[in-house]
PDB file of C-alpha atoms in Angstrom:
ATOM      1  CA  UNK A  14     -53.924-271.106-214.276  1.00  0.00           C
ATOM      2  CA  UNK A  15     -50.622-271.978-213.087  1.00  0.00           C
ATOM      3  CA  UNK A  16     -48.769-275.533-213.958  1.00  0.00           C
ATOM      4  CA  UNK A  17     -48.439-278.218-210.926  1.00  0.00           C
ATOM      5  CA  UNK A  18     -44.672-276.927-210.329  1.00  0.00           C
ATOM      6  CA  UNK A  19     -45.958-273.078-210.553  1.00  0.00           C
ATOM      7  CA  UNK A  20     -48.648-274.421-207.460  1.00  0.00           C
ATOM      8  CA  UNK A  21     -45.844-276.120-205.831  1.00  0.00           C
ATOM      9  CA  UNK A  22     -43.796-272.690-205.588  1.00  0.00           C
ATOM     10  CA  UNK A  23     -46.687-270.605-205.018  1.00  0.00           C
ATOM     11  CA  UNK A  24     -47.158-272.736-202.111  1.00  0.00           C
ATOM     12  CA  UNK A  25     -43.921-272.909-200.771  1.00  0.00           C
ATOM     13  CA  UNK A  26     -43.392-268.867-201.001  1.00  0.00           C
ATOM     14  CA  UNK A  27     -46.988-268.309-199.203  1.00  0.00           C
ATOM     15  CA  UNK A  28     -46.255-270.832-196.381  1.00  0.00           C
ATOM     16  CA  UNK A  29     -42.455-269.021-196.221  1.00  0.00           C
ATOM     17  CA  UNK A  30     -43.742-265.724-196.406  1.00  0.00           C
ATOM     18  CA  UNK A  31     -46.353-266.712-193.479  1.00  0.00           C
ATOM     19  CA  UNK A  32     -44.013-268.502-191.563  1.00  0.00           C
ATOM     20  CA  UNK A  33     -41.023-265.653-191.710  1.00  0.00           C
ATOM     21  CA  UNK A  34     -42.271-263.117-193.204  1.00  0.00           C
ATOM     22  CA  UNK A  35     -39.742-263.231-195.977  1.00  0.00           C
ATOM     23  CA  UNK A  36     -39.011-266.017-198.493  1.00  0.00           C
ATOM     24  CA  UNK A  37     -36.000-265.706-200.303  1.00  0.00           C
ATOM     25  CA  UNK A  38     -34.572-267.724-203.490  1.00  0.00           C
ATOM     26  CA  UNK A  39     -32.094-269.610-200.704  1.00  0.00           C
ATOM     27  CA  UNK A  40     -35.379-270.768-198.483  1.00  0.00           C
ATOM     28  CA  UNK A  41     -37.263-271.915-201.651  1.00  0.00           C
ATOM     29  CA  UNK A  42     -34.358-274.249-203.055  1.00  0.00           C
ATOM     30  CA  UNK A  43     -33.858-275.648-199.480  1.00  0.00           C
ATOM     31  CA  UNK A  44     -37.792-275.915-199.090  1.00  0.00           C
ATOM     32  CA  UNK A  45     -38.206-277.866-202.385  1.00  0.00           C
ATOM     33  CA  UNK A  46     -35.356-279.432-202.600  1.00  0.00           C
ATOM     34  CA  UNK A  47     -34.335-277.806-205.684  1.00  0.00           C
ATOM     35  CA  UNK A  48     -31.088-275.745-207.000  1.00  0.00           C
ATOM     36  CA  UNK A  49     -31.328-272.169-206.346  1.00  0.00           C
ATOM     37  CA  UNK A  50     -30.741-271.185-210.063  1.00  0.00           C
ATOM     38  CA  UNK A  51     -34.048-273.176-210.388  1.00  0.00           C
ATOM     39  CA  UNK A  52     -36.119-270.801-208.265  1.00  0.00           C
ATOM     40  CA  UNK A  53     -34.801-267.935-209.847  1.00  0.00           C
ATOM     41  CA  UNK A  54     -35.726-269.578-213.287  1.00  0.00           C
ATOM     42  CA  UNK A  55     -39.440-269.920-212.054  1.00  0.00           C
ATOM     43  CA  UNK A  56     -39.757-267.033-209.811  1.00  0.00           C
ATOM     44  CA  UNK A  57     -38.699-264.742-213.203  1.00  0.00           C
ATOM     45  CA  UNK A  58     -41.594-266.562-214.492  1.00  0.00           C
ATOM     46  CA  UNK A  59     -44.398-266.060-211.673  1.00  0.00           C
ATOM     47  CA  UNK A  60     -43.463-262.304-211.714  1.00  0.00           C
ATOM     48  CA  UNK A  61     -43.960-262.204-215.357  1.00  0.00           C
ATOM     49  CA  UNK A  62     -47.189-264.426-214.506  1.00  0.00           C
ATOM     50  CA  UNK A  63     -48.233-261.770-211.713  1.00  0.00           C
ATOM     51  CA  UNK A  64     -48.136-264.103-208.920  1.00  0.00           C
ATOM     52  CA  UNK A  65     -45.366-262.659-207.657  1.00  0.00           C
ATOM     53  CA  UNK A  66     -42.969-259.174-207.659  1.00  0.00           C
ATOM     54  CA  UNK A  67     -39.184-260.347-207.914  1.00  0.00           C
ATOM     55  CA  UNK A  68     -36.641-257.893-208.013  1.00  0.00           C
ATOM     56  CA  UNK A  69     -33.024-259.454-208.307  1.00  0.00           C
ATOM     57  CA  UNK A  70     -30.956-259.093-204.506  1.00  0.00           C
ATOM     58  CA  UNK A  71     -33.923-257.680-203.183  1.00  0.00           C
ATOM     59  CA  UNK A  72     -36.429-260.372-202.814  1.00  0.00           C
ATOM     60  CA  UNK A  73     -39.982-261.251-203.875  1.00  0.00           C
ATOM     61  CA  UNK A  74     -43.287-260.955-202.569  1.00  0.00           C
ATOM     62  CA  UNK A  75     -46.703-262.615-203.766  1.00  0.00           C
ATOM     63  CA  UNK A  76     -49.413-259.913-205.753  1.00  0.00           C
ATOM     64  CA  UNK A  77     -52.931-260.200-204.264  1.00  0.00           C
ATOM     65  CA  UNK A  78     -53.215-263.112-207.096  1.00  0.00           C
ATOM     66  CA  UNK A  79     -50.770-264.808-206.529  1.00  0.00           C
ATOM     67  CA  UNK A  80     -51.594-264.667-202.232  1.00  0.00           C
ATOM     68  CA  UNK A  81     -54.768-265.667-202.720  1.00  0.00           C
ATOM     69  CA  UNK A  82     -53.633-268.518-204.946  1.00  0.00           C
ATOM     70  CA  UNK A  83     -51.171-269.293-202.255  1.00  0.00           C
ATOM     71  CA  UNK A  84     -53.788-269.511-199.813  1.00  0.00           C
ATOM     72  CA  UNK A  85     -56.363-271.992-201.712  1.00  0.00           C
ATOM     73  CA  UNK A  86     -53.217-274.152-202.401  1.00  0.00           C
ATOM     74  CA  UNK A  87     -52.161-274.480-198.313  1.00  0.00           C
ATOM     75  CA  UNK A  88     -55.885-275.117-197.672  1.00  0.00           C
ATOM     76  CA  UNK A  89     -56.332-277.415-200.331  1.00  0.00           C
ATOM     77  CA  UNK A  90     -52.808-279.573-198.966  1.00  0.00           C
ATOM     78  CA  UNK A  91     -53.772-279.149-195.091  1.00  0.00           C
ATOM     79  CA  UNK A  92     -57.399-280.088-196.422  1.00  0.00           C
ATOM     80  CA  UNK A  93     -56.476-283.428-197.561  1.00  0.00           C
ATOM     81  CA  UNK A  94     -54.186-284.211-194.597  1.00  0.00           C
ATOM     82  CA  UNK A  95     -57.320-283.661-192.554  1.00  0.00           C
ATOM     83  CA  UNK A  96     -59.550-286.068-195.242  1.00  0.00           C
ATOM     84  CA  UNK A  97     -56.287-288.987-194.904  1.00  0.00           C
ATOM     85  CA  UNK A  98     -56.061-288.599-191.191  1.00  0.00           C
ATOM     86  CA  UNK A  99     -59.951-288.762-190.714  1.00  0.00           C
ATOM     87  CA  UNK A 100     -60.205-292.317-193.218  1.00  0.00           C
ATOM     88  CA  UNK A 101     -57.455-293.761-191.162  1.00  0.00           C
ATOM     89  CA  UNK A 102     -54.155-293.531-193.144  1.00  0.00           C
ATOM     90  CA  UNK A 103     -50.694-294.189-191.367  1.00  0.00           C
ATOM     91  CA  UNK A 104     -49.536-290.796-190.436  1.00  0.00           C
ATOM     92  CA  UNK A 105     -46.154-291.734-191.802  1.00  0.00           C
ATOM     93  CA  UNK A 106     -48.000-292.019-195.282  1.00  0.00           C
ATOM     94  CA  UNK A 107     -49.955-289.020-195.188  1.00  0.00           C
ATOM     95  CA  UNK A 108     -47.711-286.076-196.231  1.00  0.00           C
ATOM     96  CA  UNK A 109     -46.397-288.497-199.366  1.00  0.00           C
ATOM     97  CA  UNK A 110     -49.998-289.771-200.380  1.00  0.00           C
ATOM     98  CA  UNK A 111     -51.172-285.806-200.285  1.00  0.00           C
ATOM     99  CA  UNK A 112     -48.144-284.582-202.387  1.00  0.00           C
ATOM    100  CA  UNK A 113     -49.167-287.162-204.730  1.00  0.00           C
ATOM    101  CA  UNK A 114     -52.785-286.594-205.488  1.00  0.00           C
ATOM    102  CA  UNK A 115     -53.375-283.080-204.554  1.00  0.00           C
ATOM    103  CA  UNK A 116     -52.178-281.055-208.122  1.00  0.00           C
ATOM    104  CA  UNK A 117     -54.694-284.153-209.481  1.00  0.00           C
ATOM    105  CA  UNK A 118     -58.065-283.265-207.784  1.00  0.00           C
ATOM    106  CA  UNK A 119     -60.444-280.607-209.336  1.00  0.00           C
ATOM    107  CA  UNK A 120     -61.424-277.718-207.275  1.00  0.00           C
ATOM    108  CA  UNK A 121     -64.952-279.787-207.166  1.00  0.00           C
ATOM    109  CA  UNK A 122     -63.508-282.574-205.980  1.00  0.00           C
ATOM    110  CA  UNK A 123     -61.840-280.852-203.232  1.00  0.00           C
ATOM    111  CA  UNK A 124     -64.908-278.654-202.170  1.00  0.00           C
ATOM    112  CA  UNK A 125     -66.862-281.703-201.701  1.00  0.00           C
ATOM    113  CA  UNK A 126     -64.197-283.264-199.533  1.00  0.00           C
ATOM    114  CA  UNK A 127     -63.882-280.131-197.947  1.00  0.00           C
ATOM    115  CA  UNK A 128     -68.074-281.200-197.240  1.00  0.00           C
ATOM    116  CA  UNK A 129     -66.710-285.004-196.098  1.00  0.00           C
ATOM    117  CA  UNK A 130     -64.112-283.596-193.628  1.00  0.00           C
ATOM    118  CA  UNK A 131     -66.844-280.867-192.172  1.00  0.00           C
ATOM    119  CA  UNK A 132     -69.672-284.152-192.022  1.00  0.00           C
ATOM    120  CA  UNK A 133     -67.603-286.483-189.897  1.00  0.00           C
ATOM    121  CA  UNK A 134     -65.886-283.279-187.603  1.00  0.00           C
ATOM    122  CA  UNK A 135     -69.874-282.251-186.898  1.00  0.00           C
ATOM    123  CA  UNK A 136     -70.219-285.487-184.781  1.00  0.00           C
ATOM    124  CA  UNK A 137     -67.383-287.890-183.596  1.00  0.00           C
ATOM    125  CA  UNK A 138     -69.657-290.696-183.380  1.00  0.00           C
ATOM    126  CA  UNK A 139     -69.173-290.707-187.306  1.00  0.00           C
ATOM    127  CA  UNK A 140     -65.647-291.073-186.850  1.00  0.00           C
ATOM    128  CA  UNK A 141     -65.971-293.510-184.373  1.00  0.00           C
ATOM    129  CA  UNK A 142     -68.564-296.060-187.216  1.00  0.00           C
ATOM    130  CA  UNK A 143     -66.087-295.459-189.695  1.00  0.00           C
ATOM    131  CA  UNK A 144     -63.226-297.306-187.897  1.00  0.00           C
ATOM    132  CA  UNK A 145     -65.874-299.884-186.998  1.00  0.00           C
ATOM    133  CA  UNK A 146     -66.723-300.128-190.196  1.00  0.00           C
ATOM    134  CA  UNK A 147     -62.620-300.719-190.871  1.00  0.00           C
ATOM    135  CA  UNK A 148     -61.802-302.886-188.481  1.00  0.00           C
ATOM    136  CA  UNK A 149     -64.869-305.166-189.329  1.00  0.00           C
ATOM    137  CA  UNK A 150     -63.367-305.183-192.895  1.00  0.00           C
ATOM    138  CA  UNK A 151     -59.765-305.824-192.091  1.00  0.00           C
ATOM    139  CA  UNK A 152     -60.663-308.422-190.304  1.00  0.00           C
ATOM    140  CA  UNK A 153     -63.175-310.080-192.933  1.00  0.00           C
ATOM    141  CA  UNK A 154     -60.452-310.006-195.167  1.00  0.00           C
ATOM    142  CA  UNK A 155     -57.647-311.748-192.602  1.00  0.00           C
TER     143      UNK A 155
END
């Protein structure tokens, strides 16, 4: 199972590799806001790993492990954007509050909020109690 920075690059190379077609050791760095001898460091280490092929100059690309890793990690972060967004966090928060919890959340955990998200996006009336149900609060507690 790979570490939380291993996910982090796995991540970053799937949603590269998706968006371009290509990621390369350059896009990575400026991605993650890393030094570029620090992606090389860990992509030697995926490819030994098998999440990913790297061959020095040429590039890298992810092994069927390492893609479908990549994929469960993109859905996992879009996942709990959705979940924030839904329960009424600031927007502006959002993207921070995910990068914090998501490497912190079991794959349980996230299947059954995967089940939340799905509940209240069957009927928007659900949606619509829940803010109710907020605004009645912040206002008990003004």
């Amino acid at each position: 199972m790979p570490t939380v920075s291993m996910e982090d690059y796995i991540e970053q190379i799937y949603i590269l590799i998706e968006e371009k077609g290509y990621a390369r050791v350059s896009d990575i760095a400026e991605a993650l806001k890393v030094h570029p001898s620090s992606v090389t460091k860990m992509v030697q280490k995926l490819d030994k790993d098998e999440y990913l092929v790297y061959e020095k100059y040429r590039g890298l690309v992810l092994t069927p492990k390492g893609n479908k890793i990549g994929k469960r990690l993109v859905y996992r972060h879009e996942l709990l954007e959705q979940f924030l967004r839904i329960i009424g966090v600031d927007e502006e928060k959002i993207y921070h509050d995910v990068e914090g919890i998501e490497h912190h959340l079991s794959w349980n955990s996230i299947d059954r909020i995967g089940d939340l998200v799905q509940y209240f996006e069957e009927d928007r009336e659900r949606v619509e109690q829940l803010i109710t149900v907020q605004k009645n609060n912040e206002q008990e507690n003004q």
